């Protein structure tokens, strides 16, 4: 059977949403290797430098659901371009910041812009691509965003080392200025008719996620049992509990809890959270190991991570094709299994004098595994919901990924501090090894959850009038 080809509108959607997704994902980690240069230029205490990372993560995580809901209500293309414009302006403000406080504020606004455009980019892409080719398109999209997340330290280190730290933000400006008019011209508008903003639900989930993420990212600085951390975690958990109750009781909640009754939706979201927990926390430590213990420069460390971070260029599109042919479940499960094996390999071989050749198999395994996961995971997610719920599903999944990343850095860094530290190469290794085992276990649990995903194709009936007449409404679902 001849498969339908991607038309011009689908290609444009893939290019535009992929570029926007790359920028939003890149800024999760791009600033980490620039922190010493920022401190030398702008000053500030350690806590201030931490907030240059955390301000973006927090606003990104807590506003994702709201950004998705705004797109459903007022138009996905319109809000996508608005978020893109906000992200671009904030990037310029970050590059021009005269002090550390202004930089932190600009990073928070960046996160708000990314929270609007990131979930809507996936929804717009799904709407523009025929169901028979959606796995390939989402595979490429997943490869691009996955590569951005993993290559953030390399790009940030290279720009800081060879140009200046300001260019990690200036890089976004010409891309954003080019994408805004093209998005208005080439993307079709779509809405969910009669969609209403669930302000109580939005406030509950935003406040709850803020409290939880705030507690996680500050646990290492203040201690897990300190009053600010415990208060944030308890209050955040209570608000999330209120949000769950609201989702069952409200007639039109921002996230209908009925979606989690679907085994596929529940499984892929839990697997995504655990994948990001293990991956983010491990990259956070391993990138420092290559610099602080092995002695490589930021650029050199990033280059040596390429067998892991760059593997998606080759593997992810192939994984997307595979998910079209055999279904997403086995591809996702295989990818998570390989990622867990790669992290376990690192934990077995890591030592202060370990050679790069000894690490290479772990890098390759991790790279193949991560690429196999990123490609079909979005495909599987969109296959579990009707067209009218795709914006909410995308926002939920992205928020859980961000929370998983924050949890991974916090938990693995706490394990690292408890068993080692920065004093010597040996203590750094002593702390990193048990942390990597925790990361490997989290990803292995995600693989087990992926095996519980439904086997067959799932085609729920689309909601009536799921888009305005001007929209290119996707078919009910993609093949899982």
XYZ file of C-alpha atoms in Angstrom:
480
model
C 0.000 0.000 0.000
C 1.367 3.422 -0.941
C 1.577 5.732 2.032
C 0.397 9.304 1.754
C 3.244 11.784 1.359
C 3.755 14.887 3.428
C 2.246 17.853 1.594
C 3.641 21.414 1.592
C 1.448 22.487 4.510
C 2.661 19.537 6.597
C 6.305 20.243 5.723
C 5.910 23.903 6.688
C 4.253 22.881 9.949
C 7.112 20.491 10.719
C 9.781 23.126 10.006
C 8.097 25.920 11.970
C 7.010 23.914 14.990
C 10.311 22.013 15.053
C 12.342 25.242 15.106
C 10.167 26.714 17.862
C 10.307 23.493 19.859
C 14.092 23.405 19.493
C 14.473 26.898 20.962
C 12.151 26.191 23.885
C 13.792 22.850 24.703
C 17.316 24.195 24.241
C 16.877 26.880 26.879
C 16.286 24.264 29.563
C 20.018 23.539 29.845
C 21.842 25.985 27.548
C 22.645 28.359 30.415
C 24.328 25.791 32.688
C 27.810 25.921 31.142
C 27.664 29.743 30.937
C 27.158 30.326 34.672
C 30.834 31.064 35.554
C 31.033 33.697 32.802
C 27.709 35.228 33.881
C 28.933 35.444 37.479
C 32.181 37.108 36.381
C 30.282 39.657 34.287
C 27.150 40.385 36.341
C 28.127 39.256 39.847
C 25.612 37.684 42.187
C 25.633 34.973 44.818
C 25.323 31.247 44.187
C 21.587 31.443 44.829
C 21.250 34.098 42.117
C 23.043 31.894 39.613
C 20.772 28.973 40.494
C 17.743 31.129 39.742
C 19.014 31.899 36.244
C 18.326 28.206 35.590
C 15.324 27.714 37.869
C 13.331 30.784 36.788
C 12.946 29.321 33.309
C 12.146 25.797 34.513
C 9.563 26.969 37.032
C 7.572 29.262 34.751
C 7.811 26.740 31.921
C 6.428 23.924 34.081
C 3.646 25.799 35.885
C 2.245 27.656 32.850
C 2.219 24.820 30.301
C -1.363 23.808 31.076
C -2.560 27.408 30.927
C -0.782 28.008 27.620
C -2.439 24.988 26.075
C -5.873 26.065 27.342
C -5.397 29.572 25.954
C -4.657 28.092 22.541
C -7.805 25.986 22.593
C -9.894 29.034 23.514
C -8.423 31.875 21.432
C -6.741 30.040 18.546
C -3.711 27.770 18.529
C -1.826 29.590 15.769
C -2.547 32.987 17.322
C -1.292 31.946 20.763
C 1.638 30.044 19.244
C 2.878 33.224 17.544
C 2.186 35.242 20.716
C 4.271 32.851 22.800
C 6.994 32.889 20.157
C 7.080 36.701 20.199
C 7.230 36.772 24.016
C 10.066 34.232 24.016
C 12.013 36.228 21.388
C 11.655 39.564 23.207
C 12.645 37.955 26.523
C 15.718 36.395 24.892
C 16.864 39.837 23.738
C 16.199 41.230 27.226
C 18.291 38.431 28.762
C 21.199 39.199 26.426
C 20.997 42.914 27.294
C 20.600 42.409 31.060
C 22.811 44.827 33.028
C 22.492 42.853 36.264
C 21.709 39.429 37.617
C 18.223 40.423 38.790
C 17.215 41.583 35.322
C 18.574 38.363 33.841
C 16.503 36.258 36.232
C 13.367 38.238 35.356
C 14.027 37.840 31.630
C 14.507 34.103 32.072
C 11.134 33.858 33.835
C 9.435 35.638 30.914
C 11.270 33.312 28.506
C 9.751 30.365 30.339
C 6.277 31.879 30.072
C 6.660 32.286 26.308
C 7.949 28.735 25.947
C 5.039 27.416 28.033
C 2.605 28.841 25.483
C 4.361 27.859 22.260
C 5.727 24.413 23.198
C 2.467 22.446 23.717
C 0.739 24.268 20.860
C 3.565 23.406 18.465
C 2.813 19.699 18.916
C -0.928 20.247 18.488
C -0.460 22.321 15.326
C 1.881 19.722 13.852
C -0.521 16.866 14.582
C -3.338 18.793 12.899
C -1.313 19.427 9.727
C 0.013 15.910 9.093
C -2.043 12.983 7.690
C -2.522 10.198 10.209
C -0.625 7.681 8.049
C 2.539 9.827 8.170
C 2.138 11.272 11.624
C 4.650 8.876 13.182
C 7.402 10.067 10.820
C 6.592 13.745 11.389
C 6.401 13.402 15.159
C 9.567 11.320 15.060
C 11.455 14.158 13.404
C 9.920 16.651 15.822
C 10.912 14.437 18.746
C 14.451 14.127 17.402
C 14.793 17.898 17.119
C 13.477 18.690 20.597
C 15.326 15.763 22.170
C 18.582 16.882 20.565
C 17.978 20.408 21.856
C 17.556 19.216 25.443
C 20.659 17.061 25.364
C 22.901 19.456 23.422
C 22.125 22.514 25.559
C 25.380 22.289 27.563
C 27.438 21.840 24.364
C 25.892 24.816 22.590
C 26.036 26.982 25.697
C 29.644 26.032 26.403
C 30.763 26.592 22.817
C 29.145 30.025 22.514
C 30.435 31.107 25.922
C 33.955 29.856 25.248
C 34.331 31.186 21.700
C 32.012 34.240 21.567
C 30.280 35.423 24.787
C 27.564 34.209 27.154
C 25.116 36.774 25.756
C 24.993 34.818 22.501
C 23.228 31.873 24.109
C 20.259 34.273 24.180
C 20.946 36.320 21.028
C 20.815 33.039 19.088
C 17.038 32.917 19.612
C 16.308 36.409 18.308
C 16.840 36.091 14.524
C 15.196 32.656 14.539
C 12.158 33.985 16.368
C 11.869 37.055 14.116
C 11.900 34.798 11.049
C 9.389 32.292 12.458
C 6.694 34.767 13.555
C 5.565 35.973 10.080
C 6.024 32.512 8.562
C 3.815 30.974 11.238
C 1.046 33.462 10.494
C 1.276 32.705 6.771
C 1.840 28.940 6.756
C 0.019 27.481 9.761
C -3.748 26.929 9.777
C -5.754 28.378 12.645
C -7.754 26.025 14.847
C -9.745 26.262 18.056
C -11.972 24.098 20.196
C -15.480 25.574 19.762
C -17.106 26.708 22.986
C -13.856 26.077 24.846
C -13.803 27.864 28.188
C -10.888 28.814 30.378
C -10.941 26.860 33.614
C -9.463 29.554 35.853
C -9.903 27.687 39.181
C -8.292 24.566 37.714
C -5.508 26.616 36.125
C -4.740 28.352 39.424
C -4.752 25.060 41.320
C -2.384 23.236 38.958
C -0.120 26.257 38.452
C 0.187 26.856 42.179
C 0.589 23.155 42.896
C 3.311 22.589 40.310
C 5.054 25.796 41.385
C 5.154 24.611 44.986
C 6.422 21.129 44.120
C 9.037 22.285 41.605
C 10.147 25.137 43.883
C 10.627 22.678 46.718
C 12.551 20.235 44.527
C 14.951 22.738 43.003
C 15.697 24.346 46.394
C 16.003 21.127 48.406
C 19.767 20.871 47.935
C 20.396 24.474 48.996
C 18.099 24.538 52.049
C 17.712 20.852 52.947
C 14.781 18.514 52.402
C 13.489 19.069 55.962
C 13.819 22.865 55.994
C 10.667 24.909 56.543
C 10.596 26.578 53.074
C 11.070 23.290 51.235
C 8.604 21.304 53.344
C 6.019 24.087 53.143
C 6.361 24.309 49.364
C 6.140 20.547 48.882
C 3.170 20.093 51.230
C 1.260 23.092 49.900
C 2.027 22.140 46.301
C 0.881 18.562 46.849
C -2.332 19.780 48.508
C -3.070 22.083 45.562
C -2.405 19.283 43.070
C -4.765 17.087 45.082
C -7.363 19.846 44.857
C -6.763 20.018 41.111
C -7.392 16.267 40.754
C -10.622 16.583 42.738
C -11.615 19.573 40.619
C -10.914 17.561 37.454
C -13.415 14.908 38.506
C -16.117 17.302 39.687
C -16.004 20.176 37.171
C -17.993 19.842 33.942
C -15.250 21.369 31.747
C -11.892 21.196 33.568
C -8.550 22.252 32.094
C -7.503 18.593 32.379
C -10.334 16.052 32.456
C -9.317 13.311 34.878
C -11.218 10.877 32.647
C -8.185 10.929 30.329
C -6.135 9.091 32.963
C -8.633 6.246 32.930
C -7.119 5.343 29.572
C -4.245 2.937 30.233
C -2.234 4.307 27.346
C -2.522 7.950 28.443
C -1.635 7.132 32.047
C 1.249 4.854 31.051
C 2.953 7.171 28.547
C 2.732 10.132 30.930
C 4.235 8.212 33.858
C 6.926 6.812 31.562
C 7.740 10.322 30.319
C 8.096 11.665 33.860
C 10.435 8.821 34.851
C 12.449 9.085 31.626
C 13.133 12.772 32.237
C 13.933 12.081 35.877
C 16.675 9.642 34.959
C 17.951 11.489 31.876
C 18.062 15.069 33.207
C 19.657 14.102 36.498
C 22.261 11.907 34.799
C 23.238 14.474 32.145
C 23.504 17.089 34.891
C 26.127 14.986 36.714
C 27.922 13.402 33.753
C 28.523 16.713 31.990
C 30.183 17.955 35.203
C 32.173 14.717 35.516
C 33.671 15.221 32.063
C 34.721 18.750 33.014
C 35.558 18.531 36.719
C 37.103 15.039 36.810
C 38.220 14.262 33.252
C 39.453 17.837 32.756
C 37.786 18.695 29.436
C 36.674 22.205 28.533
C 32.906 22.867 28.234
C 33.158 22.486 24.472
C 35.335 19.380 24.742
C 32.951 17.742 27.175
C 30.002 18.493 24.912
C 31.767 17.037 21.894
C 32.489 13.825 23.751
C 28.798 13.575 24.650
C 27.798 13.579 20.968
C 27.481 9.765 20.692
C 24.670 10.230 23.216
C 23.221 13.628 22.298
C 23.669 13.478 18.523
C 22.346 9.973 17.923
C 18.820 11.281 17.402
C 19.717 12.763 14.005
C 20.002 9.225 12.604
C 17.873 7.065 14.884
C 14.785 9.146 15.688
C 13.369 9.462 12.147
C 13.843 5.705 11.669
C 12.074 5.116 14.968
C 9.183 7.255 13.733
C 8.850 5.076 10.626
C 8.998 1.958 12.808
C 6.218 3.285 15.035
C 4.032 3.749 11.943
C 4.610 0.121 10.940
C 4.727 -1.868 14.170
C 3.182 0.520 16.688
C 4.705 2.865 19.240
C 4.655 0.558 22.269
C 7.592 -1.744 21.350
C 9.713 1.172 20.099
C 9.193 3.218 23.270
C 9.864 0.201 25.498
C 13.039 -0.724 23.589
C 14.317 2.850 23.783
C 13.759 3.126 27.520
C 15.396 -0.257 28.103
C 18.515 0.767 26.177
C 18.648 4.099 28.011
C 18.497 2.293 31.360
C 21.260 -0.100 30.259
C 23.400 2.839 29.170
C 23.103 4.554 32.540
C 23.825 1.285 34.302
C 26.948 0.821 32.145
C 28.136 4.277 33.189
C 27.652 3.370 36.840
C 29.729 0.186 36.381
C 32.733 1.738 34.610
C 32.952 5.220 36.130
C 36.161 5.992 38.031
C 38.466 9.033 38.288
C 40.823 7.586 35.665
C 38.261 5.979 33.332
C 39.134 6.274 29.659
C 36.794 7.730 27.075
C 36.850 4.395 25.217
C 35.404 2.666 28.285
C 32.558 5.189 28.396
C 31.785 5.043 24.671
C 29.494 1.940 24.748
C 27.390 3.583 27.467
C 27.155 6.773 25.403
C 26.064 4.865 22.301
C 23.477 2.777 24.186
C 22.075 5.889 25.848
C 21.971 7.774 22.557
C 20.090 5.027 20.721
C 17.716 4.533 23.642
C 16.909 8.218 24.074
C 16.304 8.602 20.325
C 13.993 5.594 20.164
C 11.983 7.075 23.030
C 11.656 10.652 21.783
C 10.501 9.680 18.311
C 7.336 7.634 19.031
C 6.430 8.935 22.511
C 4.520 11.945 21.176
C 2.872 9.671 18.602
C 1.700 7.291 21.325
C 0.447 10.200 23.440
C -1.685 11.676 20.655
C -3.032 8.201 19.836
C -4.738 7.974 23.236
C -6.998 11.041 23.012
C -9.663 12.487 20.740
C -8.875 15.510 18.577
C -10.546 17.992 20.924
C -8.368 16.813 23.855
C -5.008 16.930 22.060
C -4.070 20.380 23.352
C -4.771 19.333 26.937
C -2.884 16.068 26.449
C 0.157 17.873 25.038
C 0.219 20.388 27.888
C -0.086 17.639 30.471
C 2.746 15.594 29.001
C 5.103 18.561 28.669
C 4.379 19.690 32.235
C 5.075 16.207 33.599
C 8.333 16.042 31.631
C 9.466 19.351 33.146
C 8.525 18.218 36.632
C 10.369 14.944 35.988
C 13.483 16.856 34.945
C 13.404 19.039 38.045
C 12.817 15.971 40.220
C 15.715 14.158 38.538
C 18.228 16.946 39.134
C 17.066 17.383 42.734
C 17.007 13.688 43.668
C 20.211 12.656 41.899
C 22.047 15.726 43.200
C 20.926 14.843 46.732
C 22.229 11.288 46.314
C 25.461 12.743 44.933
C 25.858 15.051 47.947
C 25.091 12.271 50.443
C 27.683 9.858 49.021
C 30.398 12.187 47.722
C 30.827 15.800 46.688
C 33.054 18.224 44.821
C 36.129 17.924 47.053
C 38.228 15.545 44.942
C 37.830 13.510 41.730
C 37.307 10.409 43.885
C 34.548 11.952 46.020
C 32.857 13.260 42.853
C 32.904 9.726 41.438
C 31.725 8.242 44.735
C 28.689 10.499 44.628
C 27.942 10.095 40.925
C 27.883 6.281 40.774
C 24.938 5.665 43.173
C 23.083 8.617 41.615
C 23.425 6.982 38.194
C 22.005 3.741 39.556
C 18.955 5.697 40.763
C 18.623 7.236 37.306
C 18.934 3.841 35.630
C 16.286 2.366 37.944
C 13.862 5.214 37.151
C 14.245 4.698 33.398
C 13.947 0.904 33.807
C 10.643 1.447 35.633
C 9.541 3.654 32.731
C 10.354 0.789 30.337
C 8.194 -1.565 32.399
C 5.326 0.919 32.245
C 5.764 1.193 28.464
C 5.241 -2.557 28.145
C 1.797 -2.059 29.708
C 0.713 0.315 26.932
C -2.099 -0.995 24.706
C -0.954 -3.107 21.769
C -3.527 -2.282 19.131
C -4.496 0.797 17.207
C -6.758 3.073 19.142
C -9.218 5.288 17.269
C -11.589 7.126 19.584
C -14.334 9.059 17.874
C -13.464 12.725 17.395
C -15.454 15.255 19.290
C -18.020 16.960 17.088
C -16.820 20.172 15.466
C -13.385 19.869 17.016
C -12.047 22.835 15.092
C -13.186 25.966 13.371
C -13.944 25.742 9.637
C -10.540 27.223 8.843
C -8.694 24.457 10.645
C -7.093 21.407 9.151
C -8.512 19.057 11.777
C -6.490 15.872 12.306
C -8.113 12.496 12.061
C -9.394 11.184 15.339
C -6.049 9.724 16.356
C -2.801 8.414 14.996
C -1.980 4.734 14.922
C -0.194 3.868 18.099
